[in-house]
JSON list of C-alpha atoms in Angstrom, two decimals:
[
{"chain": "A", "resi": 1, "resn": "SER", "atom": "CA", "xyz": [18.17, -25.16, -7.65]},
{"chain": "A", "resi": 2, "resn": "TYR", "atom": "CA", "xyz": [15.31, -26.82, -5.81]},
{"chain": "A", "resi": 3, "resn": "VAL", "atom": "CA", "xyz": [15.95, -27.82, -2.20]},
{"chain": "A", "resi": 4, "resn": "LEU", "atom": "CA", "xyz": [14.10, -30.34, -0.04]},
{"chain": "A", "resi": 5, "resn": "THR", "atom": "CA", "xyz": [14.45, -30.07, 3.73]},
{"chain": "A", "resi": 6, "resn": "GLN", "atom": "CA", "xyz": [13.90, -32.93, 6.14]},
{"chain": "A", "resi": 7, "resn": "PRO", "atom": "CA", "xyz": [14.51, -33.08, 9.89]},
{"chain": "A", "resi": 8, "resn": "PRO", "atom": "CA", "xyz": [17.40, -35.40, 10.66]},
{"chain": "A", "resi": 9, "resn": "SER", "atom": "CA", "xyz": [15.62, -37.65, 13.11]},
{"chain": "A", "resi": 10, "resn": "VAL", "atom": "CA", "xyz": [12.29, -38.85, 14.43]},
{"chain": "A", "resi": 11, "resn": "SER", "atom": "CA", "xyz": [11.51, -41.37, 17.11]},
{"chain": "A", "resi": 12, "resn": "ALA", "atom": "CA", "xyz": [8.42, -43.40, 17.89]},
{"chain": "A", "resi": 13, "resn": "ALA", "atom": "CA", "xyz": [7.48, -46.27, 20.16]},
{"chain": "A", "resi": 14, "resn": "PRO", "atom": "CA", "xyz": [6.12, -49.49, 18.69]},
{"chain": "A", "resi": 15, "resn": "GLY", "atom": "CA", "xyz": [2.45, -49.13, 17.83]},
{"chain": "A", "resi": 16, "resn": "GLN", "atom": "CA", "xyz": [2.67, -45.35, 17.65]},
{"chain": "A", "resi": 17, "resn": "THR", "atom": "CA", "xyz": [2.62, -43.10, 14.59]},
{"chain": "A", "resi": 18, "resn": "ALA", "atom": "CA", "xyz": [5.72, -41.58, 13.00]},
{"chain": "A", "resi": 19, "resn": "THR", "atom": "CA", "xyz": [5.45, -38.49, 10.84]},
{"chain": "A", "resi": 20, "resn": "PHE", "atom": "CA", "xyz": [8.09, -37.44, 8.33]},
{"chain": "A", "resi": 21, "resn": "THR", "atom": "CA", "xyz": [8.04, -33.99, 6.79]},
{"chain": "A", "resi": 22, "resn": "CYS", "atom": "CA", "xyz": [9.65, -32.72, 3.61]},
{"chain": "A", "resi": 23, "resn": "GLY", "atom": "CA", "xyz": [9.76, -29.01, 2.99]},
{"chain": "A", "resi": 24, "resn": "GLY", "atom": "CA", "xyz": [10.13, -27.43, -0.42]},
{"chain": "A", "resi": 25, "resn": "ASP", "atom": "CA", "xyz": [9.01, -24.29, -2.19]},
{"chain": "A", "resi": 26, "resn": "ASN", "atom": "CA", "xyz": [5.45, -24.87, -3.42]},
{"chain": "A", "resi": 27, "resn": "ILE", "atom": "CA", "xyz": [5.91, -28.62, -3.08]},
{"chain": "A", "resi": 28, "resn": "GLU", "atom": "CA", "xyz": [2.15, -28.96, -3.26]},
{"chain": "A", "resi": 29, "resn": "SER", "atom": "CA", "xyz": [2.47, -28.48, -7.02]},
{"chain": "A", "resi": 30, "resn": "LYS", "atom": "CA", "xyz": [4.95, -31.33, -7.38]},
{"chain": "A", "resi": 31, "resn": "SER", "atom": "CA", "xyz": [4.74, -35.09, -7.35]},
{"chain": "A", "resi": 32, "resn": "VAL", "atom": "CA", "xyz": [6.60, -36.39, -4.30]},
{"chain": "A", "resi": 33, "resn": "ASN", "atom": "CA", "xyz": [8.11, -39.82, -3.87]},
{"chain": "A", "resi": 34, "resn": "TRP", "atom": "CA", "xyz": [9.19, -41.35, -0.58]},
{"chain": "A", "resi": 35, "resn": "TYR", "atom": "CA", "xyz": [11.79, -44.03, -0.01]},
{"chain": "A", "resi": 36, "resn": "GLN", "atom": "CA", "xyz": [12.73, -46.18, 2.94]},
{"chain": "A", "resi": 37, "resn": "GLN", "atom": "CA", "xyz": [16.43, -46.98, 3.18]},
{"chain": "A", "resi": 38, "resn": "LYS", "atom": "CA", "xyz": [17.76, -49.44, 5.72]},
{"chain": "A", "resi": 39, "resn": "ALA", "atom": "CA", "xyz": [21.43, -49.46, 6.63]},
{"chain": "A", "resi": 40, "resn": "GLY", "atom": "CA", "xyz": [23.60, -50.89, 3.87]},
{"chain": "A", "resi": 41, "resn": "GLN", "atom": "CA", "xyz": [20.70, -51.35, 1.47]},
{"chain": "A", "resi": 42, "resn": "ALA", "atom": "CA", "xyz": [19.28, -49.64, -1.58]},
{"chain": "A", "resi": 43, "resn": "PRO", "atom": "CA", "xyz": [16.28, -47.35, -1.19]},
{"chain": "A", "resi": 44, "resn": "VAL", "atom": "CA", "xyz": [12.82, -48.88, -1.44]},
{"chain": "A", "resi": 45, "resn": "LEU", "atom": "CA", "xyz": [9.93, -46.88, -2.86]},
{"chain": "A", "resi": 46, "resn": "VAL", "atom": "CA", "xyz": [7.10, -46.66, -0.32]},
{"chain": "A", "resi": 47, "resn": "VAL", "atom": "CA", "xyz": [4.97, -43.82, -1.71]},
{"chain": "A", "resi": 48, "resn": "TYR", "atom": "CA", "xyz": [4.88, -42.34, -5.20]},
{"chain": "A", "resi": 49, "resn": "ASN", "atom": "CA", "xyz": [2.93, -39.50, -6.78]},
{"chain": "A", "resi": 50, "resn": "SER", "atom": "CA", "xyz": [2.62, -38.00, -3.30]},
{"chain": "A", "resi": 51, "resn": "ARG", "atom": "CA", "xyz": [0.02, -40.47, -1.99]},
{"chain": "A", "resi": 52, "resn": "ASP", "atom": "CA", "xyz": [0.07, -43.75, -3.96]},
{"chain": "A", "resi": 53, "resn": "ARG", "atom": "CA", "xyz": [1.57, -46.97, -2.63]},
{"chain": "A", "resi": 54, "resn": "PRO", "atom": "CA", "xyz": [3.43, -49.51, -4.77]},
{"chain": "A", "resi": 55, "resn": "SER", "atom": "CA", "xyz": [2.13, -53.04, -4.59]},
{"chain": "A", "resi": 56, "resn": "GLY", "atom": "CA", "xyz": [3.48, -54.83, -1.55]},
{"chain": "A", "resi": 57, "resn": "ILE", "atom": "CA", "xyz": [3.83, -51.70, 0.58]},
{"chain": "A", "resi": 58, "resn": "PRO", "atom": "CA", "xyz": [1.64, -51.86, 3.70]},
{"chain": "A", "resi": 59, "resn": "GLU", "atom": "CA", "xyz": [-1.29, -49.52, 4.14]},
{"chain": "A", "resi": 60, "resn": "ARG", "atom": "CA", "xyz": [0.52, -48.23, 7.24]},
{"chain": "A", "resi": 61, "resn": "PHE", "atom": "CA", "xyz": [2.42, -45.94, 4.87]},
{"chain": "A", "resi": 62, "resn": "SER", "atom": "CA", "xyz": [0.52, -42.92, 3.57]},
{"chain": "A", "resi": 63, "resn": "GLY", "atom": "CA", "xyz": [1.50, -39.66, 1.91]},
{"chain": "A", "resi": 64, "resn": "SER", "atom": "CA", "xyz": [0.03, -36.19, 1.73]},
{"chain": "A", "resi": 65, "resn": "LYS", "atom": "CA", "xyz": [1.08, -32.65, 0.96]},
{"chain": "A", "resi": 66, "resn": "SER", "atom": "CA", "xyz": [-0.05, -29.12, 1.61]},
{"chain": "A", "resi": 67, "resn": "GLY", "atom": "CA", "xyz": [1.53, -25.82, 0.76]},
{"chain": "A", "resi": 68, "resn": "ASN", "atom": "CA", "xyz": [5.27, -26.11, 1.19]},
{"chain": "A", "resi": 69, "resn": "THR", "atom": "CA", "xyz": [5.28, -29.43, 3.05]},
{"chain": "A", "resi": 70, "resn": "ALA", "atom": "CA", "xyz": [4.87, -33.04, 2.02]},
{"chain": "A", "resi": 71, "resn": "THR", "atom": "CA", "xyz": [4.28, -35.61, 4.73]},
{"chain": "A", "resi": 72, "resn": "LEU", "atom": "CA", "xyz": [4.80, -39.34, 5.03]},
{"chain": "A", "resi": 73, "resn": "THR", "atom": "CA", "xyz": [2.83, -40.93, 7.85]},
{"chain": "A", "resi": 74, "resn": "LEU", "atom": "CA", "xyz": [3.69, -44.34, 9.20]},
{"chain": "A", "resi": 75, "resn": "THR", "atom": "CA", "xyz": [1.12, -45.80, 11.58]},
{"chain": "A", "resi": 76, "resn": "ARG", "atom": "CA", "xyz": [1.52, -48.73, 13.96]},
{"chain": "A", "resi": 77, "resn": "VAL", "atom": "CA", "xyz": [5.29, -48.44, 13.94]},
{"chain": "A", "resi": 78, "resn": "GLU", "atom": "CA", "xyz": [7.27, -51.69, 14.18]},
{"chain": "A", "resi": 79, "resn": "ALA", "atom": "CA", "xyz": [10.89, -52.36, 15.06]},
{"chain": "A", "resi": 80, "resn": "GLY", "atom": "CA", "xyz": [11.53, -53.34, 11.45]},
{"chain": "A", "resi": 81, "resn": "ASP", "atom": "CA", "xyz": [10.57, -49.84, 10.29]},
{"chain": "A", "resi": 82, "resn": "GLU", "atom": "CA", "xyz": [13.79, -48.42, 11.68]},
{"chain": "A", "resi": 83, "resn": "ALA", "atom": "CA", "xyz": [15.43, -46.78, 8.67]},
{"chain": "A", "resi": 84, "resn": "ALA", "atom": "CA", "xyz": [16.03, -43.50, 6.93]},
{"chain": "A", "resi": 85, "resn": "TYR", "atom": "CA", "xyz": [13.13, -42.03, 4.98]},
{"chain": "A", "resi": 86, "resn": "LEU", "atom": "CA", "xyz": [13.91, -39.80, 2.01]},
{"chain": "A", "resi": 87, "resn": "CYS", "atom": "CA", "xyz": [11.66, -37.61, -0.08]},
{"chain": "A", "resi": 88, "resn": "GLN", "atom": "CA", "xyz": [12.25, -36.97, -3.77]},
{"chain": "A", "resi": 89, "resn": "VAL", "atom": "CA", "xyz": [10.90, -34.69, -6.46]},
{"chain": "A", "resi": 90, "resn": "TRP", "atom": "CA", "xyz": [11.75, -34.03, -10.07]},
{"chain": "A", "resi": 91, "resn": "ASP", "atom": "CA", "xyz": [13.08, -30.50, -10.47]},
{"chain": "A", "resi": 92, "resn": "SER", "atom": "CA", "xyz": [11.79, -29.42, -13.87]},
{"chain": "A", "resi": 93, "resn": "GLY", "atom": "CA", "xyz": [13.37, -26.00, -13.69]},
{"chain": "A", "resi": 94, "resn": "TYR", "atom": "CA", "xyz": [16.46, -24.89, -15.54]},
{"chain": "A", "resi": 95, "resn": "GLU", "atom": "CA", "xyz": [18.39, -27.93, -14.35]},
{"chain": "A", "resi": 96, "resn": "HIS", "atom": "CA", "xyz": [16.28, -31.02, -14.97]},
{"chain": "A", "resi": 97, "resn": "ARG", "atom": "CA", "xyz": [17.18, -33.39, -12.17]},
{"chain": "A", "resi": 98, "resn": "TRP", "atom": "CA", "xyz": [15.99, -35.65, -9.40]},
{"chain": "A", "resi": 99, "resn": "VAL", "atom": "CA", "xyz": [16.30, -33.96, -6.02]},
{"chain": "A", "resi": 100, "resn": "PHE", "atom": "CA", "xyz": [16.34, -35.70, -2.65]},
{"chain": "A", "resi": 101, "resn": "GLY", "atom": "CA", "xyz": [15.91, -34.48, 0.86]},
{"chain": "A", "resi": 102, "resn": "GLY", "atom": "CA", "xyz": [18.65, -35.27, 3.33]},
{"chain": "A", "resi": 103, "resn": "GLY", "atom": "CA", "xyz": [16.57, -38.00, 4.91]},
{"chain": "A", "resi": 104, "resn": "THR", "atom": "CA", "xyz": [15.02, -38.51, 8.33]},
{"chain": "A", "resi": 105, "resn": "ARG", "atom": "CA", "xyz": [16.20, -41.40, 10.47]},
{"chain": "A", "resi": 106, "resn": "LEU", "atom": "CA", "xyz": [13.48, -43.20, 12.39]},
{"chain": "A", "resi": 107, "resn": "THR", "atom": "CA", "xyz": [14.44, -44.63, 15.75]},
{"chain": "A", "resi": 108, "resn": "VAL", "atom": "CA", "xyz": [11.98, -47.11, 17.18]},
{"chain": "A", "resi": 109, "resn": "LEU", "atom": "CA", "xyz": [12.08, -46.75, 20.95]},
{"chain": "B", "resi": 1, "resn": "GLN", "atom": "CA", "xyz": [9.70, -58.86, -11.80]},
{"chain": "B", "resi": 2, "resn": "VAL", "atom": "CA", "xyz": [12.33, -56.28, -12.68]},
{"chain": "B", "resi": 3, "resn": "GLN", "atom": "CA", "xyz": [15.76, -56.80, -11.23]},
{"chain": "B", "resi": 4, "resn": "LEU", "atom": "CA", "xyz": [18.88, -54.72, -11.67]},
{"chain": "B", "resi": 5, "resn": "HIS", "atom": "CA", "xyz": [22.32, -56.13, -11.02]},
{"chain": "B", "resi": 6, "resn": "GLN", "atom": "CA", "xyz": [25.37, -53.92, -10.86]},
{"chain": "B", "resi": 7, "resn": "SER", "atom": "CA", "xyz": [28.94, -54.86, -11.64]},
{"chain": "B", "resi": 8, "resn": "GLY", "atom": "CA", "xyz": [32.24, -53.03, -11.77]},
{"chain": "B", "resi": 9, "resn": "PRO", "atom": "CA", "xyz": [35.35, -52.31, -9.74]},
{"chain": "B", "resi": 10, "resn": "GLY", "atom": "CA", "xyz": [35.16, -51.00, -6.22]},
{"chain": "B", "resi": 11, "resn": "LEU", "atom": "CA", "xyz": [38.53, -49.25, -6.42]},
{"chain": "B", "resi": 12, "resn": "VAL", "atom": "CA", "xyz": [39.42, -46.55, -8.91]},
{"chain": "B", "resi": 13, "resn": "ARG", "atom": "CA", "xyz": [42.69, -44.60, -9.08]},
{"chain": "B", "resi": 14, "resn": "PRO", "atom": "CA", "xyz": [42.51, -40.80, -8.98]},
{"chain": "B", "resi": 15, "resn": "SER", "atom": "CA", "xyz": [42.26, -39.25, -12.47]},
{"chain": "B", "resi": 16, "resn": "GLN", "atom": "CA", "xyz": [41.07, -42.55, -13.94]},
{"chain": "B", "resi": 17, "resn": "THR", "atom": "CA", "xyz": [37.60, -43.47, -15.19]},
{"chain": "B", "resi": 18, "resn": "LEU", "atom": "CA", "xyz": [34.95, -45.08, -13.02]},
{"chain": "B", "resi": 19, "resn": "SER", "atom": "CA", "xyz": [32.93, -47.61, -15.03]},
{"chain": "B", "resi": 20, "resn": "LEU", "atom": "CA", "xyz": [29.90, -49.51, -13.75]},
{"chain": "B", "resi": 21, "resn": "THR", "atom": "CA", "xyz": [27.33, -51.65, -15.53]},
{"chain": "B", "resi": 22, "resn": "CYS", "atom": "CA", "xyz": [23.73, -52.37, -14.62]},
{"chain": "B", "resi": 23, "resn": "VAL", "atom": "CA", "xyz": [22.21, -55.53, -16.10]},
{"chain": "B", "resi": 24, "resn": "ILE", "atom": "CA", "xyz": [18.43, -55.52, -16.47]},
{"chain": "B", "resi": 25, "resn": "SER", "atom": "CA", "xyz": [16.18, -58.55, -16.10]},
{"chain": "B", "resi": 26, "resn": "GLY", "atom": "CA", "xyz": [12.42, -58.51, -16.36]},
{"chain": "B", "resi": 27, "resn": "ASP", "atom": "CA", "xyz": [12.34, -55.38, -18.54]},
{"chain": "B", "resi": 28, "resn": "SER", "atom": "CA", "xyz": [13.98, -53.95, -21.62]},
{"chain": "B", "resi": 29, "resn": "VAL", "atom": "CA", "xyz": [16.45, -51.08, -21.73]},
{"chain": "B", "resi": 30, "resn": "SER", "atom": "CA", "xyz": [14.49, -49.94, -24.81]},
{"chain": "B", "resi": 31, "resn": "ASN", "atom": "CA", "xyz": [11.21, -49.70, -22.89]},
{"chain": "B", "resi": 32, "resn": "THR", "atom": "CA", "xyz": [9.67, -46.37, -23.91]},
{"chain": "B", "resi": 33, "resn": "ASP", "atom": "CA", "xyz": [7.83, -45.99, -20.59]},
{"chain": "B", "resi": 34, "resn": "THR", "atom": "CA", "xyz": [10.82, -45.79, -18.32]},
{"chain": "B", "resi": 35, "resn": "ALA", "atom": "CA", "xyz": [14.29, -44.34, -17.84]},
{"chain": "B", "resi": 36, "resn": "TRP", "atom": "CA", "xyz": [17.51, -45.83, -16.59]},
{"chain": "B", "resi": 37, "resn": "ASN", "atom": "CA", "xyz": [19.28, -43.83, -13.93]},
{"chain": "B", "resi": 38, "resn": "TRP", "atom": "CA", "xyz": [22.48, -43.70, -11.95]},
{"chain": "B", "resi": 39, "resn": "PHE", "atom": "CA", "xyz": [22.68, -42.30, -8.42]},
{"chain": "B", "resi": 40, "resn": "ARG", "atom": "CA", "xyz": [25.35, -42.10, -5.80]},
{"chain": "B", "resi": 41, "resn": "GLN", "atom": "CA", "xyz": [25.28, -41.66, -2.04]},
{"chain": "B", "resi": 42, "resn": "SER", "atom": "CA", "xyz": [27.88, -40.41, 0.37]},
{"chain": "B", "resi": 43, "resn": "PRO", "atom": "CA", "xyz": [27.71, -39.07, 3.93]},
{"chain": "B", "resi": 44, "resn": "SER", "atom": "CA", "xyz": [28.74, -35.61, 2.78]},
{"chain": "B", "resi": 45, "resn": "ARG", "atom": "CA", "xyz": [26.46, -35.29, -0.27]},
{"chain": "B", "resi": 46, "resn": "GLY", "atom": "CA", "xyz": [23.53, -37.54, 0.55]},
{"chain": "B", "resi": 47, "resn": "LEU", "atom": "CA", "xyz": [21.70, -39.31, -2.25]},
{"chain": "B", "resi": 48, "resn": "GLU", "atom": "CA", "xyz": [22.50, -37.62, -5.54]},
{"chain": "B", "resi": 49, "resn": "TRP", "atom": "CA", "xyz": [21.18, -38.21, -9.06]},
{"chain": "B", "resi": 50, "resn": "LEU", "atom": "CA", "xyz": [23.90, -38.40, -11.71]},
{"chain": "B", "resi": 51, "resn": "GLY", "atom": "CA", "xyz": [21.96, -38.90, -14.91]},
{"chain": "B", "resi": 52, "resn": "ARG", "atom": "CA", "xyz": [19.82, -41.15, -17.06]},
{"chain": "B", "resi": 53, "resn": "THR", "atom": "CA", "xyz": [19.31, -42.62, -20.47]},
{"chain": "B", "resi": 54, "resn": "PHE", "atom": "CA", "xyz": [15.97, -43.44, -22.05]},
{"chain": "B", "resi": 55, "resn": "PHE", "atom": "CA", "xyz": [14.42, -44.41, -25.36]},
{"chain": "B", "resi": 56, "resn": "ARG", "atom": "CA", "xyz": [11.55, -42.49, -26.93]},
{"chain": "B", "resi": 57, "resn": "SER", "atom": "CA", "xyz": [11.79, -43.36, -30.66]},
{"chain": "B", "resi": 58, "resn": "LYS", "atom": "CA", "xyz": [15.45, -42.43, -30.25]},
{"chain": "B", "resi": 59, "resn": "TRP", "atom": "CA", "xyz": [17.94, -42.44, -27.39]},
{"chain": "B", "resi": 60, "resn": "TYR", "atom": "CA", "xyz": [18.22, -39.53, -24.99]},
{"chain": "B", "resi": 61, "resn": "ASP", "atom": "CA", "xyz": [20.35, -38.79, -22.01]},
{"chain": "B", "resi": 62, "resn": "ASP", "atom": "CA", "xyz": [20.62, -36.03, -19.47]},
{"chain": "B", "resi": 63, "resn": "TYR", "atom": "CA", "xyz": [22.95, -35.40, -16.60]},
{"chain": "B", "resi": 64, "resn": "GLU", "atom": "CA", "xyz": [23.38, -33.60, -13.32]},
{"chain": "B", "resi": 65, "resn": "VAL", "atom": "CA", "xyz": [25.08, -30.29, -14.01]},
{"chain": "B", "resi": 66, "resn": "SER", "atom": "CA", "xyz": [27.92, -30.84, -11.56]},
{"chain": "B", "resi": 67, "resn": "VAL", "atom": "CA", "xyz": [29.20, -33.94, -13.41]},
{"chain": "B", "resi": 68, "resn": "ARG", "atom": "CA", "xyz": [28.02, -33.16, -16.94]},
{"chain": "B", "resi": 69, "resn": "SER", "atom": "CA", "xyz": [31.51, -32.58, -18.33]},
{"chain": "B", "resi": 70, "resn": "ARG", "atom": "CA", "xyz": [32.78, -35.95, -17.04]},
{"chain": "B", "resi": 71, "resn": "ILE", "atom": "CA", "xyz": [29.90, -38.40, -17.34]},
{"chain": "B", "resi": 72, "resn": "THR", "atom": "CA", "xyz": [28.45, -40.71, -19.96]},
{"chain": "B", "resi": 73, "resn": "ILE", "atom": "CA", "xyz": [25.49, -43.05, -19.43]},
{"chain": "B", "resi": 74, "resn": "SER", "atom": "CA", "xyz": [24.90, -45.38, -22.33]},
{"chain": "B", "resi": 75, "resn": "PRO", "atom": "CA", "xyz": [22.58, -48.27, -23.17]},
{"chain": "B", "resi": 76, "resn": "ASP", "atom": "CA", "xyz": [23.63, -51.61, -24.60]},
{"chain": "B", "resi": 77, "resn": "THR", "atom": "CA", "xyz": [20.59, -53.15, -26.25]},
{"chain": "B", "resi": 78, "resn": "SER", "atom": "CA", "xyz": [22.36, -56.37, -27.21]},
{"chain": "B", "resi": 79, "resn": "ARG", "atom": "CA", "xyz": [23.11, -57.12, -23.56]},
{"chain": "B", "resi": 80, "resn": "ASN", "atom": "CA", "xyz": [20.03, -55.36, -22.10]},
{"chain": "B", "resi": 81, "resn": "GLN", "atom": "CA", "xyz": [22.10, -53.23, -19.78]},
{"chain": "B", "resi": 82, "resn": "PHE", "atom": "CA", "xyz": [23.30, -49.69, -19.31]},
{"chain": "B", "resi": 83, "resn": "SER", "atom": "CA", "xyz": [26.57, -48.29, -18.11]},
{"chain": "B", "resi": 84, "resn": "LEU", "atom": "CA", "xyz": [28.05, -45.37, -16.23]},
{"chain": "B", "resi": 85, "resn": "HIS", "atom": "CA", "xyz": [31.39, -43.87, -17.12]},
{"chain": "B", "resi": 86, "resn": "LEU", "atom": "CA", "xyz": [32.72, -41.06, -14.95]},
{"chain": "B", "resi": 87, "resn": "LYS", "atom": "CA", "xyz": [36.13, -39.81, -15.96]},
{"chain": "B", "resi": 88, "resn": "SER", "atom": "CA", "xyz": [38.85, -37.94, -14.10]},
{"chain": "B", "resi": 89, "resn": "VAL", "atom": "CA", "xyz": [37.67, -39.11, -10.69]},
{"chain": "B", "resi": 90, "resn": "THR", "atom": "CA", "xyz": [38.85, -37.52, -7.45]},
{"chain": "B", "resi": 91, "resn": "PRO", "atom": "CA", "xyz": [38.33, -38.57, -3.83]},
{"chain": "B", "resi": 92, "resn": "GLU", "atom": "CA", "xyz": [35.12, -36.49, -3.95]},
{"chain": "B", "resi": 93, "resn": "ASP", "atom": "CA", "xyz": [33.66, -39.17, -6.25]},
{"chain": "B", "resi": 94, "resn": "ALA", "atom": "CA", "xyz": [33.96, -41.88, -3.60]},
{"chain": "B", "resi": 95, "resn": "ALA", "atom": "CA", "xyz": [30.45, -43.09, -2.79]},
{"chain": "B", "resi": 96, "resn": "VAL", "atom": "CA", "xyz": [28.01, -45.95, -3.06]},
{"chain": "B", "resi": 97, "resn": "TYR", "atom": "CA", "xyz": [26.70, -45.97, -6.62]},
{"chain": "B", "resi": 98, "resn": "PHE", "atom": "CA", "xyz": [23.23, -47.25, -7.50]},
{"chain": "B", "resi": 99, "resn": "CYS", "atom": "CA", "xyz": [21.45, -47.86, -10.75]},
{"chain": "B", "resi": 100, "resn": "ALA", "atom": "CA", "xyz": [17.67, -47.52, -10.76]},
{"chain": "B", "resi": 101, "resn": "SER", "atom": "CA", "xyz": [14.78, -47.64, -13.19]},
{"chain": "B", "resi": 102, "resn": "GLY", "atom": "CA", "xyz": [11.88, -45.26, -13.51]},
{"chain": "B", "resi": 103, "resn": "SER", "atom": "CA", "xyz": [10.71, -42.02, -15.04]},
{"chain": "B", "resi": 104, "resn": "THR", "atom": "CA", "xyz": [8.32, -40.50, -12.51]},
{"chain": "B", "resi": 105, "resn": "MET", "atom": "CA", "xyz": [9.63, -42.56, -9.61]},
{"chain": "B", "resi": 106, "resn": "ASN", "atom": "CA", "xyz": [12.48, -45.01, -9.07]},
{"chain": "B", "resi": 107, "resn": "ASP", "atom": "CA", "xyz": [10.82, -48.31, -8.33]},
{"chain": "B", "resi": 108, "resn": "HIS", "atom": "CA", "xyz": [13.67, -50.73, -8.90]},
{"chain": "B", "resi": 109, "resn": "TRP", "atom": "CA", "xyz": [17.24, -50.36, -7.69]},
{"chain": "B", "resi": 110, "resn": "GLY", "atom": "CA", "xyz": [20.48, -52.21, -8.06]},
{"chain": "B", "resi": 111, "resn": "GLN", "atom": "CA", "xyz": [22.25, -53.53, -5.00]},
{"chain": "B", "resi": 112, "resn": "GLY", "atom": "CA", "xyz": [24.76, -50.70, -4.83]},
{"chain": "B", "resi": 113, "resn": "THR", "atom": "CA", "xyz": [28.51, -50.61, -5.43]},
{"chain": "B", "resi": 114, "resn": "LEU", "atom": "CA", "xyz": [30.90, -49.04, -2.96]},
{"chain": "B", "resi": 115, "resn": "VAL", "atom": "CA", "xyz": [33.51, -47.14, -4.95]},
{"chain": "B", "resi": 116, "resn": "THR", "atom": "CA", "xyz": [36.72, -46.02, -3.31]},
{"chain": "B", "resi": 117, "resn": "VAL", "atom": "CA", "xyz": [39.03, -43.55, -5.02]},
{"chain": "B", "resi": 118, "resn": "SER", "atom": "CA", "xyz": [42.60, -44.16, -3.98]},
{"chain": "B", "resi": 119, "resn": "SER", "atom": "CA", "xyz": [46.05, -44.66, -5.39]}
]
């Protein structure tokens, strides 16, 4: 089955840039979604189709991918951005299923 | 604006059936452009997709392999909602359960239901 790998934690100071990576076999060929999940809340979609933003999501969030890695970049980090960030793809192999990475927790210093 | 509201018990006895409902507002469960999903999240398993139902001239469903023998996700068009039934639960099924809409992404989520499995 398809596996997505994310580092467990990232930290950034306010105003700096945080980068979240999501590793998966040939992920460049897949559509990647990214979610922000604050403690005790449901996930919120911040990037879909690898690089598109839903309405209402700030331009500070951007997505990209290359080879076996998808990346979510968050510029001008704010205290309110502290959350877990999860990547997601649809595994269209033998087992059709949504697959998530383990999530990366952002600590704002 | 689409909103999903979950309801159902937070405590289920071992070997019994977990049943949750997700009421949809701002969209139709019969919308042919979307799917209606259930997920769960626990510290040990992370965020996990359980299955979905969707309408494309007829109703379809598909499920995560690990729960396929125990799960049913079904629409209720008269009430514009969909439900999750997971039978024969064990403590491993304890988690926060979420409903969510979307086919190529999950853009609307319910508020989450913490389910405890205990006698």
